[in-house]
XYZ file of C-alpha atoms in Angstrom:
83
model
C 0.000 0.000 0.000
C 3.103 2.620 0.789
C 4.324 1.536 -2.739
C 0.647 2.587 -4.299
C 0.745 5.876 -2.417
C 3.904 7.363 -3.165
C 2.747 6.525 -7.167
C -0.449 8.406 -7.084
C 1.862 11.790 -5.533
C 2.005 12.007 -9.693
C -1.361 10.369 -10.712
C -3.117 12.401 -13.535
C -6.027 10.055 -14.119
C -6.885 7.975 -10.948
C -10.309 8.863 -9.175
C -11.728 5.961 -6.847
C -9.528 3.944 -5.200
C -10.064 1.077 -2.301
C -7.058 -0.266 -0.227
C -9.676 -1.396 2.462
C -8.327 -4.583 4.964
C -4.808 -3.627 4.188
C -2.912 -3.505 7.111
C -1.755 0.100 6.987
C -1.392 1.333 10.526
C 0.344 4.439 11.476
C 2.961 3.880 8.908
C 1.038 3.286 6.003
C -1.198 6.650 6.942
C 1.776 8.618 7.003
C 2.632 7.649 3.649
C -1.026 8.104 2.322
C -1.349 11.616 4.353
C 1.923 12.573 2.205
C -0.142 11.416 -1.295
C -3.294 12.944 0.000
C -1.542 16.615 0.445
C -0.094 16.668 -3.343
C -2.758 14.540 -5.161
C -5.360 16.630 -7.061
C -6.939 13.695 -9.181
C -8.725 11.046 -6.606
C -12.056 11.487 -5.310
C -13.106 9.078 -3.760
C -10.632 6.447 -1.019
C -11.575 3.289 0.552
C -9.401 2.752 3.712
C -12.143 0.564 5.462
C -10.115 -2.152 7.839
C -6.937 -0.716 7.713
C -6.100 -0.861 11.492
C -6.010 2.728 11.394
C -5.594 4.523 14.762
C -6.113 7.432 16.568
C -2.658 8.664 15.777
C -3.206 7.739 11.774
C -6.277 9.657 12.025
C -4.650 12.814 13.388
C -2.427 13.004 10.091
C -4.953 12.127 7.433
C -7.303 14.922 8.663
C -4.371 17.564 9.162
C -3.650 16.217 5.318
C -7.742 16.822 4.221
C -7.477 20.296 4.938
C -5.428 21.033 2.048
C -6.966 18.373 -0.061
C -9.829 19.712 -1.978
C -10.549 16.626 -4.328
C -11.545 13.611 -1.945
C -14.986 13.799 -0.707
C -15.626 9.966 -0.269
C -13.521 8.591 2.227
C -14.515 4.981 3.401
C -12.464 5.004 7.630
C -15.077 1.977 8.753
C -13.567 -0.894 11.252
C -10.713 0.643 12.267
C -9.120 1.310 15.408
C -9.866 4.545 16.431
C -11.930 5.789 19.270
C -13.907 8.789 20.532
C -11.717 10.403 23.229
């Protein structure tokens, strides 16, 4: 999945993606907050079951804020609470 995102930091053509019940974690949501901050082409992102946590979640969102493409993103059955 780290291999995937650092390829779509130049994607043209891309716009749906799902990486859902890849086992991500913090390291792999670094890696896709990276491609989410330069990519201007996807639109929608599956990342259901990724064993994302709280910390993941943290840098994804910080990410969104400059992202103005994605507005489907799939964050079911991970491991993140409400605190």
């Amino acid at each position: 999945a780290q291999h995937l995102a650092n390829a779509l930091t130049d994607n043209t053509t891309l716009t749906r993606l799902n990486i859902s019940s890849n086992s991500i974690g913090i390291n792999g949501a670094l890696t896709w907050s990276k491609t989410l901050l330069v990519n201007s082409t996807l639109t929608d992102l599956g990342m259901k079951g990724c064993e994302i946590d709280n910390e993941a979640i943290l840098h994804l969102s910080a990410a969104l804020q400059s992202n103005s493409t994605l507005k489907k993103l799939n964050l079911g059955h991970n491991r993140f609470k409400d605190e």
